[in-house]
mmCIF file of C-alpha atoms in Angstrom:
data_model
loop_
_atom_site.group_PDB
_atom_site.id
_atom_site.type_symbol
_atom_site.label_atom_id
_atom_site.label_comp_id
_atom_site.label_asym_id
_atom_site.label_seq_id
_atom_site.Cartn_x
_atom_site.Cartn_y
_atom_site.Cartn_z
ATOM 1 C CA MET A 1 24.604 -9.960 5.455
ATOM 2 C CA ASP A 2 23.368 -11.587 8.525
ATOM 3 C CA TRP A 3 20.947 -9.228 9.332
ATOM 4 C CA MET A 4 19.440 -9.438 5.836
ATOM 5 C CA VAL A 5 19.201 -13.412 6.172
ATOM 6 C CA THR A 6 17.318 -13.061 9.540
ATOM 7 C CA PHE A 7 15.061 -10.438 7.940
ATOM 8 C CA CYS A 8 14.239 -12.034 4.847
ATOM 9 C CA SER A 9 13.779 -15.478 6.810
ATOM 10 C CA PHE A 10 11.240 -14.247 9.377
ATOM 11 C CA ASN A 11 9.325 -12.321 6.554
ATOM 12 C CA ASN A 12 9.142 -15.072 4.273
ATOM 13 C CA LYS A 13 8.729 -17.966 6.868
ATOM 14 C CA GLU A 14 6.866 -16.495 9.759
ATOM 15 C CA ILE A 15 4.989 -13.156 8.437
ATOM 16 C CA PHE A 16 4.077 -13.795 4.902
ATOM 17 C CA PRO A 17 1.984 -17.394 5.047
ATOM 18 C CA LYS A 18 0.092 -15.944 8.076
ATOM 19 C CA LEU A 19 -0.553 -12.632 6.683
ATOM 20 C CA GLN A 20 -1.970 -14.107 3.183
ATOM 21 C CA LYS A 21 -4.233 -16.437 4.976
ATOM 22 C CA LEU A 22 -5.690 -13.400 6.897
ATOM 23 C CA LEU A 23 -5.968 -11.393 4.039
ATOM 24 C CA SER A 24 -8.056 -13.748 2.072
ATOM 25 C CA SER A 25 -11.003 -13.605 4.739
ATOM 26 C CA ASP A 26 -13.999 -11.546 4.118
ATOM 27 C CA TYR A 27 -13.235 -8.945 6.491
ATOM 28 C CA PHE A 28 -9.853 -8.028 4.982
ATOM 29 C CA ARG A 29 -10.733 -8.310 1.296
ATOM 30 C CA PHE A 30 -13.357 -5.705 0.837
ATOM 31 C CA TYR A 31 -12.057 -2.303 0.735
ATOM 32 C CA LYS A 32 -14.417 0.903 0.046
ATOM 33 C CA VAL A 33 -13.117 3.728 -2.076
ATOM 34 C CA ASN A 34 -14.292 6.576 -4.168
ATOM 35 C CA LEU A 35 -12.553 6.007 -7.435
ATOM 36 C CA ASN A 36 -14.220 8.836 -9.421
ATOM 37 C CA ASN A 37 -12.998 11.847 -7.723
ATOM 38 C CA PRO A 38 -11.703 14.423 -10.169
ATOM 39 C CA CYS A 39 -7.775 15.185 -10.566
ATOM 40 C CA PRO A 40 -7.581 18.508 -8.372
ATOM 41 C CA PHE A 41 -4.167 19.321 -10.309
ATOM 42 C CA TRP A 42 -4.478 18.744 -13.870
ATOM 43 C CA THR A 43 -7.410 17.887 -16.326
ATOM 44 C CA ASP A 44 -5.837 16.400 -19.488
ATOM 45 C CA HIS A 45 -6.296 12.641 -19.623
ATOM 46 C CA SER A 46 -5.354 9.844 -21.916
ATOM 47 C CA GLN A 47 -6.850 6.858 -20.702
ATOM 48 C CA CYS A 48 -7.001 4.736 -23.727
ATOM 49 C CA GLY A 49 -3.605 5.731 -24.921
ATOM 50 C CA LEU A 50 -2.147 3.394 -21.803
ATOM 51 C CA LYS A 51 -2.478 -0.058 -22.751
ATOM 52 C CA TYR A 52 -4.123 -2.518 -20.036
ATOM 53 C CA CYS A 53 -5.106 0.809 -18.200
ATOM 54 C CA ALA A 54 -7.980 2.012 -20.187
ATOM 55 C CA VAL A 55 -11.242 3.475 -18.866
ATOM 56 C CA LYS A 56 -14.985 3.840 -19.473
ATOM 57 C CA PRO A 57 -14.256 6.686 -22.077
ATOM 58 C CA CYS A 58 -12.533 4.314 -24.277
ATOM 59 C CA THR A 59 -14.386 4.046 -27.623
ATOM 60 C CA GLU A 60 -14.496 7.763 -27.987
ATOM 61 C CA TYR A 61 -10.985 8.299 -27.581
ATOM 62 C CA SER A 62 -9.897 5.057 -29.675
ATOM 63 C CA GLU A 63 -11.691 6.613 -32.675
ATOM 64 C CA ALA A 64 -9.969 10.172 -32.291
ATOM 65 C CA ALA A 65 -6.561 8.296 -31.984
ATOM 66 C CA GLY A 66 -7.196 5.953 -34.703
ATOM 67 C CA GLN A 67 -7.055 2.902 -32.689
ATOM 68 C CA ASP A 68 -8.651 -0.187 -33.034
ATOM 69 C CA ILE A 69 -11.909 -0.736 -31.081
ATOM 70 C CA GLU A 70 -11.032 -4.320 -30.028
ATOM 71 C CA GLU A 71 -7.617 -3.378 -28.718
ATOM 72 C CA CYS A 72 -9.325 -0.703 -26.702
ATOM 73 C CA GLU A 73 -11.964 -3.154 -25.106
ATOM 74 C CA LYS A 74 -9.134 -5.389 -24.313
ATOM 75 C CA ALA A 75 -7.348 -2.483 -22.582
ATOM 76 C CA GLU A 76 -10.583 -1.635 -20.607
ATOM 77 C CA LYS A 77 -11.064 -5.074 -19.425
ATOM 78 C CA LEU A 78 -7.316 -5.283 -18.278
ATOM 79 C CA GLY A 79 -7.077 -2.455 -16.495
ATOM 80 C CA ALA A 80 -10.668 -1.582 -15.023
ATOM 81 C CA VAL A 81 -11.539 -2.295 -11.485
ATOM 82 C CA ASN A 82 -13.879 -4.994 -11.177
ATOM 83 C CA GLY A 83 -16.562 -4.009 -8.897
ATOM 84 C CA SER A 84 -18.866 -6.974 -9.139
ATOM 85 C CA LEU A 85 -20.454 -8.082 -5.998
ATOM 86 C CA SER A 86 -23.220 -10.534 -5.215
ATOM 87 C CA ASP A 87 -26.336 -9.138 -3.699
ATOM 88 C CA GLU A 88 -25.775 -11.598 -0.675
ATOM 89 C CA THR A 89 -22.343 -9.576 -0.440
ATOM 90 C CA ARG A 90 -23.804 -6.241 -0.659
ATOM 91 C CA GLN A 91 -26.335 -6.892 1.945
ATOM 92 C CA ALA A 92 -23.489 -8.358 4.489
ATOM 93 C CA LEU A 93 -21.559 -5.135 3.863
ATOM 94 C CA GLN A 94 -24.382 -3.058 4.774
ATOM 95 C CA GLU A 95 -24.936 -5.048 7.986
ATOM 96 C CA TRP A 96 -20.864 -4.620 8.776
ATOM 97 C CA LYS A 97 -21.405 -0.854 8.173
ATOM 98 C CA LYS A 98 -23.909 -0.871 11.083
ATOM 99 C CA HIS A 99 -21.951 -2.689 13.381
ATOM 100 C CA ASP A 100 -18.767 -0.426 13.098
ATOM 101 C CA ASP A 101 -18.033 2.280 15.594
ATOM 102 C CA GLU A 102 -17.013 5.740 14.299
ATOM 103 C CA SER A 103 -13.326 6.433 14.661
ATOM 104 C CA ASP A 104 -10.596 9.092 14.522
ATOM 105 C CA ARG A 105 -9.301 9.451 11.244
ATOM 106 C CA PHE A 106 -5.446 10.384 10.747
ATOM 107 C CA CYS A 107 -4.976 10.545 7.390
ATOM 108 C CA MET A 108 -8.431 11.339 5.891
ATOM 109 C CA LEU A 109 -7.733 9.331 2.817
ATOM 110 C CA ASP A 110 -11.106 7.287 3.825
ATOM 111 C CA ASP A 111 -14.005 7.932 1.269
ATOM 112 C CA GLU A 112 -16.290 5.923 3.127
ATOM 113 C CA ASP A 113 -18.816 8.682 3.567
ATOM 114 C CA SER A 114 -18.722 9.617 -0.244
ATOM 115 C CA PRO A 115 -21.855 8.837 -2.031
ATOM 116 C CA GLU A 116 -19.941 7.450 -4.893
ATOM 117 C CA SER A 117 -17.818 5.515 -2.845
ATOM 118 C CA GLN A 118 -18.004 1.468 -3.591
ATOM 119 C CA TYR A 119 -16.898 -1.890 -1.984
ATOM 120 C CA VAL A 120 -14.201 -3.340 -4.048
ATOM 121 C CA ASP A 121 -13.045 -7.089 -3.855
ATOM 122 C CA LEU A 122 -9.376 -6.798 -3.679
ATOM 123 C CA LEU A 123 -9.076 -10.504 -4.533
ATOM 124 C CA LEU A 124 -10.461 -9.924 -7.752
ATOM 125 C CA ASN A 125 -8.150 -7.091 -8.488
ATOM 126 C CA PRO A 126 -4.820 -7.831 -7.839
ATOM 127 C CA GLU A 127 -2.139 -5.378 -7.957
ATOM 128 C CA ARG A 128 0.154 -6.371 -11.170
ATOM 129 C CA PHE A 129 1.447 -4.708 -14.316
ATOM 130 C CA THR A 130 -1.138 -2.628 -16.430
ATOM 131 C CA GLY A 131 1.072 -0.713 -18.675
ATOM 132 C CA TYR A 132 0.821 2.653 -16.743
ATOM 133 C CA ARG A 133 4.098 4.139 -17.416
ATOM 134 C CA GLY A 134 5.947 7.123 -19.305
ATOM 135 C CA PRO A 135 4.952 10.840 -18.633
ATOM 136 C CA GLU A 136 1.764 10.183 -17.117
ATOM 137 C CA ALA A 137 2.944 7.983 -14.262
ATOM 138 C CA TRP A 138 5.969 10.001 -13.855
ATOM 139 C CA ARG A 139 3.832 12.909 -13.366
ATOM 140 C CA ILE A 140 2.186 11.262 -10.556
ATOM 141 C CA TRP A 141 5.382 10.295 -8.877
ATOM 142 C CA ASN A 142 7.165 13.532 -9.379
ATOM 143 C CA SER A 143 4.301 15.580 -7.638
ATOM 144 C CA ILE A 144 4.443 13.358 -4.886
ATOM 145 C CA TYR A 145 8.244 13.586 -4.549
ATOM 146 C CA GLU A 146 8.752 17.398 -5.541
ATOM 147 C CA GLU A 147 5.593 18.628 -3.375
ATOM 148 C CA ASN A 148 4.712 16.600 -0.573
ATOM 149 C CA CYS A 149 8.074 14.655 0.655
ATOM 150 C CA PHE A 150 10.347 17.387 2.096
ATOM 151 C CA LYS A 151 12.739 16.823 -0.882
ATOM 152 C CA PRO A 152 16.202 17.612 -0.383
ATOM 153 C CA TYR A 153 17.466 20.546 -2.541
ATOM 154 C CA SER A 154 20.468 18.231 -3.272
ATOM 155 C CA VAL A 155 18.633 15.446 -4.676
ATOM 156 C CA LYS A 156 19.395 14.765 -8.341
ATOM 157 C CA ARG A 157 17.745 12.683 -10.926
ATOM 158 C CA PRO A 158 16.864 9.956 -10.486
ATOM 159 C CA LEU A 159 15.772 10.983 -6.866
ATOM 160 C CA ASN A 160 17.992 10.183 -4.216
ATOM 161 C CA PRO A 161 16.201 10.199 -0.913
ATOM 162 C CA LEU A 162 19.449 9.179 1.006
ATOM 163 C CA ALA A 163 21.478 12.221 0.357
ATOM 164 C CA SER A 164 23.513 12.819 3.510
ATOM 165 C CA ASN A 165 24.095 16.447 2.937
ATOM 166 C CA SER A 166 20.555 17.521 2.442
ATOM 167 C CA GLY A 167 20.435 19.176 5.581
ATOM 168 C CA LEU A 168 16.786 17.784 6.575
ATOM 169 C CA CYS A 169 15.928 16.442 9.926
ATOM 170 C CA VAL A 170 15.840 12.810 10.666
ATOM 171 C CA GLU A 171 11.866 12.889 10.524
ATOM 172 C CA LYS A 172 11.749 14.248 7.232
ATOM 173 C CA ARG A 173 14.309 11.913 5.566
ATOM 174 C CA ALA A 174 12.371 9.313 7.147
ATOM 175 C CA PHE A 175 9.333 10.398 5.466
ATOM 176 C CA PHE A 176 11.113 10.411 2.083
ATOM 177 C CA ARG A 177 12.313 7.078 2.610
ATOM 178 C CA LEU A 178 8.875 5.824 3.131
ATOM 179 C CA ILE A 179 7.767 7.122 0.037
ATOM 180 C CA SER A 180 10.668 5.825 -1.808
ATOM 181 C CA GLY A 181 10.082 2.475 -0.444
ATOM 182 C CA LEU A 182 6.417 2.397 -1.373
ATOM 183 C CA HIS A 183 7.559 3.278 -5.036
ATOM 184 C CA ALA A 184 9.962 0.500 -4.736
ATOM 185 C CA SER A 185 7.521 -2.028 -3.531
ATOM 186 C CA ILE A 186 4.734 -1.012 -6.517
ATOM 187 C CA ASN A 187 7.640 -1.644 -8.791
ATOM 188 C CA ILE A 188 8.452 -4.945 -7.621
ATOM 189 C CA HIS A 189 4.897 -5.897 -7.855
ATOM 190 C CA LEU A 190 4.546 -4.841 -11.447
ATOM 191 C CA SER A 191 7.989 -6.730 -12.517
ATOM 192 C CA ALA A 192 6.593 -9.971 -10.444
ATOM 193 C CA ARG A 193 3.223 -10.053 -11.990
ATOM 194 C CA TYR A 194 4.095 -8.981 -15.504
ATOM 195 C CA LEU A 195 1.942 -9.659 -18.726
ATOM 196 C CA LEU A 196 4.407 -11.925 -20.402
ATOM 197 C CA ASP A 197 2.265 -13.251 -22.984
ATOM 198 C CA GLU A 198 -1.529 -12.952 -24.234
ATOM 199 C CA ASN A 199 -3.746 -14.540 -27.020
ATOM 200 C CA TRP A 200 -7.431 -15.320 -27.462
ATOM 201 C CA PHE A 201 -8.004 -17.544 -24.407
ATOM 202 C CA GLU A 202 -5.630 -16.806 -21.891
ATOM 203 C CA LEU A 203 -3.059 -14.175 -20.386
ATOM 204 C CA LYS A 204 0.186 -15.174 -18.961
ATOM 205 C CA TRP A 205 1.508 -13.475 -15.957
ATOM 206 C CA GLY A 206 5.093 -13.904 -14.360
ATOM 207 C CA HIS A 207 8.289 -12.396 -13.590
ATOM 208 C CA ASN A 208 9.909 -9.962 -15.968
ATOM 209 C CA VAL A 209 13.513 -9.944 -14.878
ATOM 210 C CA SER A 210 14.481 -7.444 -17.380
ATOM 211 C CA GLU A 211 12.009 -5.079 -16.016
ATOM 212 C CA PHE A 212 13.083 -5.533 -12.591
ATOM 213 C CA GLN A 213 16.631 -4.875 -13.542
ATOM 214 C CA LEU A 214 15.751 -1.804 -15.214
ATOM 215 C CA ARG A 215 14.351 -0.627 -11.888
ATOM 216 C CA PHE A 216 16.690 -1.933 -9.307
ATOM 217 C CA ASP A 217 20.302 -2.939 -11.061
ATOM 218 C CA GLU A 218 22.946 -0.955 -9.676
ATOM 219 C CA GLU A 219 24.535 -0.319 -13.265
ATOM 220 C CA LEU A 220 21.305 0.178 -15.135
ATOM 221 C CA THR A 221 20.238 2.866 -12.442
ATOM 222 C CA GLU A 222 23.490 4.573 -11.880
ATOM 223 C CA GLY A 223 23.664 3.275 -8.162
ATOM 224 C CA GLU A 224 20.183 3.968 -7.155
ATOM 225 C CA GLY A 225 18.508 0.450 -7.344
ATOM 226 C CA PRO A 226 19.942 -0.724 -4.187
ATOM 227 C CA LYS A 227 19.058 2.411 -2.168
ATOM 228 C CA ARG A 228 15.451 1.959 -3.555
ATOM 229 C CA LEU A 229 15.391 -1.387 -2.186
ATOM 230 C CA ARG A 230 17.113 -0.245 1.322
ATOM 231 C CA ASN A 231 14.433 1.961 1.326
ATOM 232 C CA LEU A 232 11.824 -0.886 0.902
ATOM 233 C CA TYR A 233 13.225 -2.525 3.973
ATOM 234 C CA PHE A 234 13.104 0.545 6.003
ATOM 235 C CA LEU A 235 9.108 0.768 4.702
ATOM 236 C CA TYR A 236 8.867 -3.052 6.006
ATOM 237 C CA LEU A 237 10.360 -2.313 9.443
ATOM 238 C CA ILE A 238 8.229 0.760 10.064
ATOM 239 C CA GLU A 239 5.066 -0.995 9.244
ATOM 240 C CA LEU A 240 6.110 -4.218 11.066
ATOM 241 C CA ARG A 241 6.912 -2.109 14.309
ATOM 242 C CA ALA A 242 3.263 -0.530 13.819
ATOM 243 C CA LEU A 243 1.655 -3.885 13.881
ATOM 244 C CA ALA A 244 3.645 -4.966 16.982
ATOM 245 C CA LYS A 245 2.703 -1.618 18.786
ATOM 246 C CA ILE A 246 -1.004 -2.254 17.954
ATOM 247 C CA LEU A 247 -1.255 -5.453 19.720
ATOM 248 C CA PRO A 248 -3.143 -4.107 22.769
ATOM 249 C CA TYR A 249 -5.711 -2.653 20.679
ATOM 250 C CA PHE A 250 -6.917 -6.135 19.148
ATOM 251 C CA GLU A 251 -6.301 -7.946 22.345
ATOM 252 C CA ARG A 252 -9.439 -6.372 23.945
ATOM 253 C CA PRO A 253 -12.354 -9.011 24.495
ATOM 254 C CA THR A 254 -14.654 -6.038 22.902
ATOM 255 C CA PHE A 255 -12.863 -5.987 19.517
ATOM 256 C CA HIS A 256 -14.049 -8.235 16.891
ATOM 257 C CA LEU A 257 -13.264 -8.626 13.311
ATOM 258 C CA TYR A 258 -17.069 -8.597 12.532
ATOM 259 C CA THR A 259 -18.441 -10.007 9.550
ATOM 260 C CA GLY A 260 -21.692 -11.566 11.063
ATOM 261 C CA GLN A 261 -20.089 -15.025 11.103
ATOM 262 C CA PRO A 262 -19.098 -15.698 14.662
ATOM 263 C CA THR A 263 -17.062 -18.879 14.255
ATOM 264 C CA GLU A 264 -15.284 -17.404 11.306
ATOM 265 C CA ASP A 265 -14.747 -13.978 13.036
ATOM 266 C CA ASN A 266 -13.084 -15.730 16.134
ATOM 267 C CA GLU A 267 -10.850 -17.643 14.245
ATOM 268 C CA ASN A 268 -9.555 -14.861 12.128
ATOM 269 C CA LYS A 269 -9.128 -12.814 15.426
ATOM 270 C CA ASN A 270 -6.895 -15.640 16.596
ATOM 271 C CA LEU A 271 -5.009 -15.638 13.558
ATOM 272 C CA LEU A 272 -4.575 -11.869 13.620
ATOM 273 C CA LEU A 273 -3.271 -12.108 17.610
ATOM 274 C CA GLU A 274 -0.860 -14.997 16.400
ATOM 275 C CA LEU A 275 0.495 -12.941 13.526
ATOM 276 C CA LEU A 276 0.850 -9.494 15.983
ATOM 277 C CA HIS A 277 2.707 -11.888 18.451
ATOM 278 C CA VAL A 278 4.989 -12.826 15.839
ATOM 279 C CA ALA A 279 5.672 -9.201 14.484
ATOM 280 C CA LYS A 280 6.530 -8.246 18.142
ATOM 281 C CA SER A 281 8.983 -11.102 18.670
ATOM 282 C CA PHE A 282 11.009 -9.753 15.728
ATOM 283 C CA PRO A 283 14.898 -9.075 17.148
ATOM 284 C CA LEU A 284 15.584 -6.144 15.152
ATOM 285 C CA HIS A 285 12.770 -3.720 15.448
ATOM 286 C CA PHE A 286 13.037 -0.035 14.225
ATOM 287 C CA ASP A 287 13.364 2.285 17.001
ATOM 288 C CA GLU A 288 10.858 4.872 16.346
ATOM 289 C CA THR A 289 11.718 7.145 19.497
ATOM 290 C CA ALA A 290 14.378 9.157 17.710
ATOM 291 C CA LEU A 291 11.610 10.320 15.434
ATOM 292 C CA PHE A 292 9.740 13.553 17.329
ATOM 293 C CA ALA A 293 12.036 13.322 20.272
ATOM 294 C CA GLY A 294 13.192 16.970 20.437
ATOM 295 C CA ASN A 295 11.236 20.407 21.073
ATOM 296 C CA LYS A 296 7.773 19.434 21.605
ATOM 297 C CA LYS A 297 6.340 22.280 19.859
ATOM 298 C CA GLU A 298 8.471 21.449 16.796
ATOM 299 C CA ALA A 299 7.620 17.765 17.164
ATOM 300 C CA MET A 300 3.945 18.773 17.041
ATOM 301 C CA LYS A 301 4.214 20.599 13.812
ATOM 302 C CA LEU A 302 6.248 17.980 12.131
ATOM 303 C CA LYS A 303 3.383 15.772 12.954
ATOM 304 C CA GLU A 304 0.824 17.940 11.424
ATOM 305 C CA ASP A 305 3.078 18.385 8.422
ATOM 306 C CA PHE A 306 2.778 14.382 7.889
ATOM 307 C CA LYS A 307 -0.900 14.638 8.074
ATOM 308 C CA LEU A 308 -1.026 17.167 5.415
ATOM 309 C CA THR A 309 1.105 15.321 3.265
ATOM 310 C CA PHE A 310 -0.734 12.147 3.438
ATOM 311 C CA LYS A 311 -3.923 14.317 2.497
ATOM 312 C CA ASN A 312 -1.977 15.673 -0.253
ATOM 313 C CA ILE A 313 -0.750 12.575 -1.342
ATOM 314 C CA SER A 314 -4.192 10.968 -1.318
ATOM 315 C CA ARG A 315 -5.361 13.731 -3.686
ATOM 316 C CA ILE A 316 -2.598 13.176 -6.013
ATOM 317 C CA MET A 317 -3.930 9.653 -6.205
ATOM 318 C CA ASP A 318 -7.042 10.768 -7.856
ATOM 319 C CA CYS A 319 -5.159 11.804 -10.836
ATOM 320 C CA VAL A 320 -3.896 8.250 -11.578
ATOM 321 C CA GLU A 321 -5.376 7.345 -14.816
ATOM 322 C CA CYS A 322 -5.326 3.804 -14.371
ATOM 323 C CA PHE A 323 -8.206 2.906 -11.917
ATOM 324 C CA LYS A 324 -6.649 -0.369 -10.688
ATOM 325 C CA CYS A 325 -3.512 1.492 -9.894
ATOM 326 C CA ARG A 326 -5.536 4.122 -8.224
ATOM 327 C CA LEU A 327 -7.213 1.750 -6.217
ATOM 328 C CA TRP A 328 -3.901 0.244 -4.789
ATOM 329 C CA GLY A 329 -2.347 3.499 -4.527
ATOM 330 C CA LYS A 330 -5.171 4.654 -2.224
ATOM 331 C CA LEU A 331 -5.168 1.951 -0.213
ATOM 332 C CA GLN A 332 -1.434 1.733 0.505
ATOM 333 C CA THR A 333 -1.123 5.523 1.101
ATOM 334 C CA GLN A 334 -3.818 4.922 3.757
ATOM 335 C CA GLY A 335 -2.426 1.848 5.210
ATOM 336 C CA LEU A 336 1.034 3.781 5.693
ATOM 337 C CA GLY A 337 -0.797 6.482 7.257
ATOM 338 C CA THR A 338 -2.365 4.277 9.597
ATOM 339 C CA ALA A 339 0.723 2.505 10.461
ATOM 340 C CA LEU A 340 1.999 6.169 11.482
ATOM 341 C CA LYS A 341 -0.925 7.264 13.343
ATOM 342 C CA ILE A 342 -0.268 4.103 15.278
ATOM 343 C CA LEU A 343 3.496 5.099 16.561
ATOM 344 C CA PHE A 344 2.284 8.671 17.034
ATOM 345 C CA SER A 345 -0.164 7.296 19.479
ATOM 346 C CA GLU A 346 1.985 4.817 21.524
ATOM 347 C CA ARG A 347 1.343 6.225 24.881
ATOM 348 C CA GLN A 348 -2.566 5.874 24.128
ATOM 349 C CA ILE A 349 -2.482 2.429 23.008
ATOM 350 C CA GLU A 350 0.077 1.228 25.684
ATOM 351 C CA ALA A 351 -2.457 2.949 28.213
ATOM 352 C CA MET A 352 -5.481 1.008 26.869
ATOM 353 C CA PRO A 353 -6.979 -1.171 29.721
ATOM 354 C CA ASN A 354 -7.590 -4.559 28.620
ATOM 355 C CA THR A 355 -11.166 -4.257 29.903
ATOM 356 C CA SER A 356 -14.768 -4.172 28.479
ATOM 357 C CA ASN A 357 -14.136 -0.319 27.487
ATOM 358 C CA THR A 358 -15.953 0.262 24.418
ATOM 359 C CA ASN A 359 -15.127 3.688 24.001
ATOM 360 C CA PRO A 360 -11.246 3.898 23.773
ATOM 361 C CA SER A 361 -9.487 7.035 23.318
ATOM 362 C CA PHE A 362 -7.506 5.609 20.389
ATOM 363 C CA GLN A 363 -9.411 3.968 17.592
ATOM 364 C CA LEU A 364 -9.246 2.607 14.083
ATOM 365 C CA SER A 365 -11.907 2.168 11.779
ATOM 366 C CA ARG A 366 -12.727 -0.782 9.668
ATOM 367 C CA GLN A 367 -11.358 1.174 6.555
ATOM 368 C CA GLU A 368 -7.852 1.713 8.484
ATOM 369 C CA ILE A 369 -7.431 -1.716 9.789
ATOM 370 C CA VAL A 370 -8.183 -3.308 6.288
ATOM 371 C CA SER A 371 -5.784 -0.805 4.511
ATOM 372 C CA LEU A 372 -3.003 -1.259 7.223
ATOM 373 C CA PHE A 373 -2.727 -5.052 6.907
ATOM 374 C CA ASN A 374 -3.309 -5.181 3.105
ATOM 375 C CA ALA A 375 -0.463 -2.464 2.926
ATOM 376 C CA PHE A 376 1.785 -4.444 4.773
ATOM 377 C CA GLY A 377 0.416 -7.426 2.733
ATOM 378 C CA ARG A 378 2.133 -5.796 -0.244
ATOM 379 C CA ILE A 379 5.490 -4.892 1.307
ATOM 380 C CA SER A 380 5.764 -8.386 2.573
ATOM 381 C CA THR A 381 5.114 -9.778 -0.839
ATOM 382 C CA SER A 382 7.675 -7.550 -2.212
ATOM 383 C CA VAL A 383 10.227 -8.815 0.047
ATOM 384 C CA ARG A 384 9.098 -12.313 -0.542
ATOM 385 C CA GLU A 385 9.456 -11.475 -4.333
ATOM 386 C CA LEU A 386 13.132 -10.237 -4.084
ATOM 387 C CA GLU A 387 13.935 -13.722 -3.256
ATOM 388 C CA ASN A 388 12.591 -14.999 -6.243
ATOM 389 C CA PHE A 389 14.359 -12.471 -8.424
ATOM 390 C CA ARG A 390 17.690 -12.937 -6.931
ATOM 391 C CA SER A 391 17.076 -16.829 -7.950
ATOM 392 C CA LEU A 392 16.227 -16.048 -11.459
ATOM 393 C CA LEU A 393 18.982 -13.585 -11.850
ATOM 394 C CA SER A 394 21.429 -16.071 -10.437
ATOM 395 C CA ASN A 395 20.275 -18.821 -12.882
ATOM 396 C CA LEU A 396 20.811 -16.279 -15.684
ATOM 397 C CA LYS A 397 24.465 -15.845 -14.593
ATOM 398 C CA GLN A 398 25.261 -19.905 -14.665
#
């Protein structure tokens, strides 16, 4: 399809390279998160039973299960979050905090004020396969779909967010597709950065075509795989539209990507603005005017439902037993919530004067900015990886 060629070419050639360069900068690589919140919905945990996903209570569980201690320690190393930061970095982060302004929170996913929150270097903790699967992982996604996403009653297993006879309004169907797209993106990353081999001196990560097929092949998924990928494209368009809409906010002379390094900060702002102008130039933008366009009272109620839903999803993320999965789940949930906050605040952003106004009515916190661009970075990477998988699958058929 012509639109698909345009879509993939735009992402892979225009968006992806600039975005990856931006995300490697200091401003975007550090994310503050509380990974120690207790699960508010259930209490049974089985961390060590999740290979490559274990956390600190490993040895005790390993003994109870009769597992080998060495195997458990290896799982802890592969699945745990690397929270190491140099003293210099910690000091710099404190200076950044002093500089940042207070901001309005849309999704309430930000754990920044919690005393148990910690800064995590995202470059040291890439999103990839961790072995987190089976009943534990299914319970997380089932809770998100069943309890939070306006699930159509006609949906069957596996969940089909495109059911045309669901009777849901366009906003609720859109929300369900966004969550499905996020789910698809995560599965692509797990398939693209799969642990293919391990030995005593190295780990080999790469594309697992069989794993990808199990999640997206039309026959193996009974027709659901292609729908999941279409939802990924839908999510991409929503987040891309948000980036195009937020341009005036970042164009303000008073806004800086502050890290205390004036030259680098200025270069990164220029790169960010270049990226946003490219995003704005996309010829096939999603038209968000159809969302919340009806009765004003009902529209306000739906927006509140969206906010509460994101809060609930964030709480469910605290039940993810794999810390690295929890980290990326919380970040991407907040990033998507921030994108919707931008789309919901279009008038405020468009009315924002390009002056020295230091206290605009619309604001984003550093956490929201970091999550917004990193979340879109994950989606952009997923779209790029699809091309790699198509090439690998084509080679297998030859």
